[in-house]
Amino acid sequence: HCLQYRRIAQKAERIITVSEFSKAEIHKYYGVPLEKMNVVYNAWQQMQRIAPDDGVFARHPQLQKGGYYFSMANLLKNKNFPWVLRAAKAKPDAMFAIAGGGSLAEEAGRLGLADLPNVVYLGYVSDGEAKSLMANCRAFLFPTLYEGFGIPPLEALSLGAPIALARASCLPELYGDTARYFDPYDYDVDLDALFAKPAAPPDKVLAKYSWGNSVRIWL
């Protein structure tokens, strides 16, 4: 893949990517001149077209609206799924809902973190269920180690959820002071103390990342 992407990158007339971080990574690893690249950001307005589906709360009555931390995960290492489990173990008085396909529960067993009573594995959720879960969570957690953009926190912000993100890759660039940040290698983070810190209103971030703006930049 590295060889393939290098050839494509060097022959392409222009490269469009989704963040300044991603642009710098392409320059670093593939030797593409910075002036050959443009950044066209992702956005969140697709959430406005999705109808919320509260059926997920009927299936998981232990999740009370406003009373759980929500995250989305898979087994790719950059998603840092173990961080959420260890945060849940450190805060047994709070519920944690984790959406995502694959054998997350089996991976938890391999990590010695199976059967945490305050963790609910939701499996795959529909867009409508994800919207309801984001809109009603206590906070949205995004511990990923490496992203080109990271759309889910933006979607959560658009629905009024507080967000806490790993201080890693593109995330501080994109979300600025609207998010709380943590060290993604620190498994003893105090979530109460983290969310006691102030965060800016999301208005400027939501206005900046719109599909309308992205289209104008593209054109």
Tab-separated table of N, CA, C and O in Angstrom, residues 80 83 139-145 147 149-150 153-154 157 162-202 205 208-209:
chain	number	residue	atom	x	y	z
A	80	ASN	N	-8.178	2.715	19.818
A	80	ASN	CA	-7.847	2.760	21.248
A	80	ASN	C	-9.014	2.318	22.128
A	80	ASN	O	-9.279	2.906	23.186
A	83	TRP	N	-8.932	2.005	26.072
A	83	TRP	CA	-9.000	3.194	26.930
A	83	TRP	C	-10.388	3.336	27.548
A	83	TRP	O	-10.518	3.651	28.743
A	139	ALA	N	-21.744	12.431	27.919
A	139	ALA	CA	-20.642	12.989	27.137
A	139	ALA	C	-20.221	11.957	26.105
A	139	ALA	O	-20.425	10.752	26.289
A	140	PHE	N	-19.613	12.442	25.027
A	140	PHE	CA	-19.110	11.574	23.968
A	140	PHE	C	-17.598	11.475	24.103
A	140	PHE	O	-16.902	12.494	24.184
A	141	LEU	N	-17.087	10.232	24.136
A	141	LEU	CA	-15.659	9.980	24.332
A	141	LEU	C	-15.033	9.492	23.024
A	141	LEU	O	-15.580	8.606	22.368
A	142	PHE	N	-13.874	10.055	22.681
A	142	PHE	CA	-13.220	9.711	21.412
A	142	PHE	C	-11.719	9.570	21.682
A	142	PHE	O	-10.953	10.528	21.533
A	143	PRO	N	-11.276	8.364	22.089
A	143	PRO	CA	-9.881	8.183	22.513
A	143	PRO	C	-8.918	7.821	21.392
A	143	PRO	O	-7.798	7.402	21.643
A	144	THR	N	-9.332	7.973	20.138
A	144	THR	CA	-8.551	7.496	19.011
A	144	THR	C	-7.150	8.110	18.966
A	144	THR	O	-6.955	9.279	19.292
A	145	LEU	N	-6.194	7.294	18.562
A	145	LEU	CA	-4.796	7.712	18.525
A	145	LEU	C	-4.415	8.389	17.214
A	145	LEU	O	-3.443	9.146	17.166
A	147	GLU	N	-6.236	9.919	13.453
A	147	GLU	CA	-7.365	10.182	12.562
A	147	GLU	C	-6.936	11.197	11.512
A	147	GLU	O	-6.099	12.058	11.772
A	149	PHE	N	-9.489	13.068	10.130
A	149	PHE	CA	-10.422	14.128	10.522
A	149	PHE	C	-11.131	13.753	11.818
A	149	PHE	O	-10.959	14.394	12.823
A	150	GLY	N	-11.941	12.715	11.797
A	150	GLY	CA	-12.704	12.339	12.990
A	150	GLY	C	-14.054	13.021	12.989
A	150	GLY	O	-14.237	14.065	13.620
A	153	PRO	N	-17.094	13.120	16.679
A	153	PRO	CA	-17.213	14.199	17.670
A	153	PRO	C	-17.940	15.426	17.136
A	153	PRO	O	-18.648	16.108	17.881
A	154	LEU	N	-17.764	15.708	15.849
A	154	LEU	CA	-18.454	16.843	15.238
A	154	LEU	C	-19.958	16.590	15.211
A	154	LEU	O	-20.769	17.489	15.498
A	157	LEU	N	-21.191	17.048	18.762
A	157	LEU	CA	-21.291	18.480	19.083
A	157	LEU	C	-22.555	19.082	18.498
A	157	LEU	O	-23.219	19.907	19.136
A	162	PRO	N	-21.438	17.206	25.159
A	162	PRO	CA	-20.049	17.557	25.472
A	162	PRO	C	-19.133	16.477	24.904
A	162	PRO	O	-19.517	15.298	24.856
A	163	ILE	N	-17.933	16.851	24.481
A	163	ILE	CA	-17.013	15.871	23.905
A	163	ILE	C	-15.682	15.904	24.632
A	163	ILE	O	-15.205	16.954	25.049
A	164	ALA	N	-15.082	14.723	24.776
A	164	ALA	CA	-13.727	14.590	25.305
A	164	ALA	C	-12.929	13.778	24.302
A	164	ALA	O	-13.344	12.677	23.909
A	165	LEU	N	-11.777	14.312	23.892
A	165	LEU	CA	-11.004	13.728	22.806
A	165	LEU	C	-9.575	13.464	23.241
A	165	LEU	O	-9.042	14.130	24.126
A	166	ALA	N	-8.960	12.502	22.564
A	166	ALA	CA	-7.526	12.291	22.751
A	166	ALA	C	-6.772	13.509	22.236
A	166	ALA	O	-7.118	14.069	21.190
A	167	ARG	N	-5.770	13.915	22.970
A	167	ARG	CA	-4.903	14.985	22.467
A	167	ARG	C	-3.904	14.334	21.510
A	167	ARG	O	-2.766	14.015	21.866
A	168	ALA	N	-4.361	14.112	20.271
A	168	ALA	CA	-3.568	13.348	19.318
A	168	ALA	C	-3.983	13.713	17.899
A	168	ALA	O	-5.102	14.174	17.656
A	169	SER	N	-3.094	13.488	16.969
A	169	SER	CA	-3.279	13.660	15.529
A	169	SER	C	-3.973	14.990	15.216
A	169	SER	O	-3.565	16.044	15.688
A	170	CYS	N	-5.067	14.942	14.453
A	170	CYS	CA	-5.709	16.161	13.965
A	170	CYS	C	-6.699	16.778	14.946
A	170	CYS	O	-7.210	17.870	14.704
A	171	LEU	N	-7.008	16.107	16.035
A	171	LEU	CA	-8.165	16.493	16.844
A	171	LEU	C	-8.044	17.887	17.462
A	171	LEU	O	-8.996	18.675	17.382
A	172	PRO	N	-6.913	18.260	18.083
A	172	PRO	CA	-6.826	19.628	18.602
A	172	PRO	C	-6.938	20.688	17.501
A	172	PRO	O	-7.526	21.753	17.721
A	173	GLU	N	-6.379	20.397	16.331
A	173	GLU	CA	-6.492	21.324	15.193
A	173	GLU	C	-7.949	21.597	14.855
A	173	GLU	O	-8.342	22.745	14.625
A	174	LEU	N	-8.754	20.555	14.825
A	174	LEU	CA	-10.120	20.671	14.336
A	174	LEU	C	-11.092	21.177	15.392
A	174	LEU	O	-11.990	21.962	15.090
A	175	TYR	N	-10.921	20.731	16.616
A	175	TYR	CA	-11.943	21.002	17.624
A	175	TYR	C	-11.580	22.110	18.597
A	175	TYR	O	-12.445	22.594	19.326
A	176	GLY	N	-10.323	22.533	18.597
A	176	GLY	CA	-9.936	23.681	19.402
A	176	GLY	C	-10.405	23.591	20.840
A	176	GLY	O	-10.328	22.530	21.473
A	177	ASP	N	-10.944	24.707	21.347
A	177	ASP	CA	-11.336	24.757	22.758
A	177	ASP	C	-12.795	24.368	22.990
A	177	ASP	O	-13.335	24.594	24.067
A	178	THR	N	-13.429	23.745	21.971
A	178	THR	CA	-14.792	23.227	22.197
A	178	THR	C	-14.768	21.861	22.865
A	178	THR	O	-15.812	21.366	23.289
A	179	ALA	N	-13.594	21.246	22.938
A	179	ALA	CA	-13.473	19.894	23.503
A	179	ALA	C	-12.634	19.919	24.773
A	179	ALA	O	-11.842	20.837	24.996
A	180	ARG	N	-12.814	18.893	25.601
A	180	ARG	CA	-11.855	18.593	26.669
A	180	ARG	C	-10.900	17.537	26.108
A	180	ARG	O	-11.318	16.662	25.356
A	181	TYR	N	-9.638	17.614	26.492
A	181	TYR	CA	-8.630	16.699	25.950
A	181	TYR	C	-7.993	15.874	27.063
A	181	TYR	O	-7.849	16.342	28.193
A	182	PHE	N	-7.591	14.650	26.711
A	182	PHE	CA	-6.903	13.780	27.659
A	182	PHE	C	-5.770	13.069	26.937
A	182	PHE	O	-5.749	12.969	25.703
A	183	ASP	N	-4.844	12.578	27.724
A	183	ASP	CA	-3.744	11.771	27.205
A	183	ASP	C	-4.305	10.382	26.888
A	183	ASP	O	-4.774	9.683	27.783
A	184	PRO	N	-4.286	9.954	25.614
A	184	PRO	CA	-4.889	8.658	25.275
A	184	PRO	C	-4.129	7.456	25.823
A	184	PRO	O	-4.611	6.328	25.722
A	185	TYR	N	-2.954	7.696	26.409
A	185	TYR	CA	-2.200	6.610	27.040
A	185	TYR	C	-2.361	6.627	28.560
A	185	TYR	O	-1.777	5.814	29.258
A	186	ASP	N	-3.153	7.569	29.062
A	186	ASP	CA	-3.421	7.666	30.496
A	186	ASP	C	-4.749	6.984	30.779
A	186	ASP	O	-5.815	7.505	30.454
A	187	TYR	N	-4.696	5.813	31.398
A	187	TYR	CA	-5.908	5.048	31.664
A	187	TYR	C	-6.518	5.376	33.022
A	187	TYR	O	-7.517	4.778	33.416
A	188	ASP	N	-5.932	6.325	33.720
A	188	ASP	CA	-6.451	6.695	35.037
A	188	ASP	C	-7.062	8.088	35.016
A	188	ASP	O	-7.124	8.760	36.035
A	189	VAL	N	-7.505	8.533	33.867
A	189	VAL	CA	-8.069	9.874	33.755
A	189	VAL	C	-9.312	10.011	34.640
A	189	VAL	O	-10.111	9.081	34.759
A	190	ASP	N	-9.441	11.152	35.289
A	190	ASP	CA	-10.584	11.449	36.142
A	190	ASP	C	-11.620	12.180	35.280
A	190	ASP	O	-11.472	13.368	34.991
A	191	LEU	N	-12.656	11.474	34.860
A	191	LEU	CA	-13.641	12.073	33.961
A	191	LEU	C	-14.401	13.216	34.620
A	191	LEU	O	-14.754	14.197	33.955
A	192	ASP	N	-14.662	13.116	35.908
A	192	ASP	CA	-15.359	14.211	36.595
A	192	ASP	C	-14.518	15.485	36.548
A	192	ASP	O	-15.029	16.573	36.248
A	193	ALA	N	-13.235	15.358	36.832
A	193	ALA	CA	-12.352	16.524	36.787
A	193	ALA	C	-12.207	17.042	35.364
A	193	ALA	O	-12.161	18.257	35.122
A	194	LEU	N	-12.152	16.122	34.412
A	194	LEU	CA	-12.004	16.518	33.007
A	194	LEU	C	-13.194	17.364	32.564
A	194	LEU	O	-13.027	18.435	31.954
A	195	PHE	N	-14.399	16.903	32.871
A	195	PHE	CA	-15.583	17.630	32.413
A	195	PHE	C	-15.927	18.826	33.294
A	195	PHE	O	-16.802	19.617	32.934
A	196	ALA	N	-15.215	18.973	34.406
A	196	ALA	CA	-15.372	20.190	35.206
A	196	ALA	C	-14.651	21.369	34.552
A	196	ALA	O	-14.927	22.533	34.870
A	197	LYS	N	-13.734	21.061	33.630
A	197	LYS	CA	-13.027	22.129	32.922
A	197	LYS	C	-13.974	22.795	31.929
A	197	LYS	O	-14.812	22.142	31.318
A	198	PRO	N	-13.825	24.117	31.730
A	198	PRO	CA	-14.711	24.796	30.784
A	198	PRO	C	-14.390	24.443	29.337
A	198	PRO	O	-13.263	24.085	29.006
A	199	ALA	N	-15.385	24.532	28.492
A	199	ALA	CA	-15.208	24.355	27.052
A	199	ALA	C	-16.005	25.437	26.340
A	199	ALA	O	-17.050	25.876	26.822
A	200	ALA	N	-15.500	25.870	25.198
A	200	ALA	CA	-16.171	26.931	24.444
A	200	ALA	C	-17.442	26.401	23.785
A	200	ALA	O	-17.544	25.205	23.491
A	201	PRO	N	-18.415	27.261	23.529
A	201	PRO	CA	-19.604	26.830	22.775
A	201	PRO	C	-19.189	26.332	21.388
A	201	PRO	O	-18.192	26.789	20.832
A	202	PRO	N	-19.961	25.414	20.821
A	202	PRO	CA	-19.551	24.798	19.557
A	202	PRO	C	-19.891	25.615	18.308
A	202	PRO	O	-19.588	25.190	17.198
A	205	VAL	N	-17.162	26.231	15.559
A	205	VAL	CA	-16.716	24.990	14.936
A	205	VAL	C	-17.792	24.458	13.996
A	205	VAL	O	-17.505	24.053	12.866
A	208	LYS	N	-17.859	26.549	10.872
A	208	LYS	CA	-16.681	26.370	10.012
A	208	LYS	C	-16.787	25.102	9.172
A	208	LYS	O	-16.485	25.101	7.973
A	209	TYR	N	-17.213	24.006	9.805
A	209	TYR	CA	-17.248	22.721	9.106
A	209	TYR	C	-18.654	22.468	8.579
A	209	TYR	O	-19.479	21.844	9.243
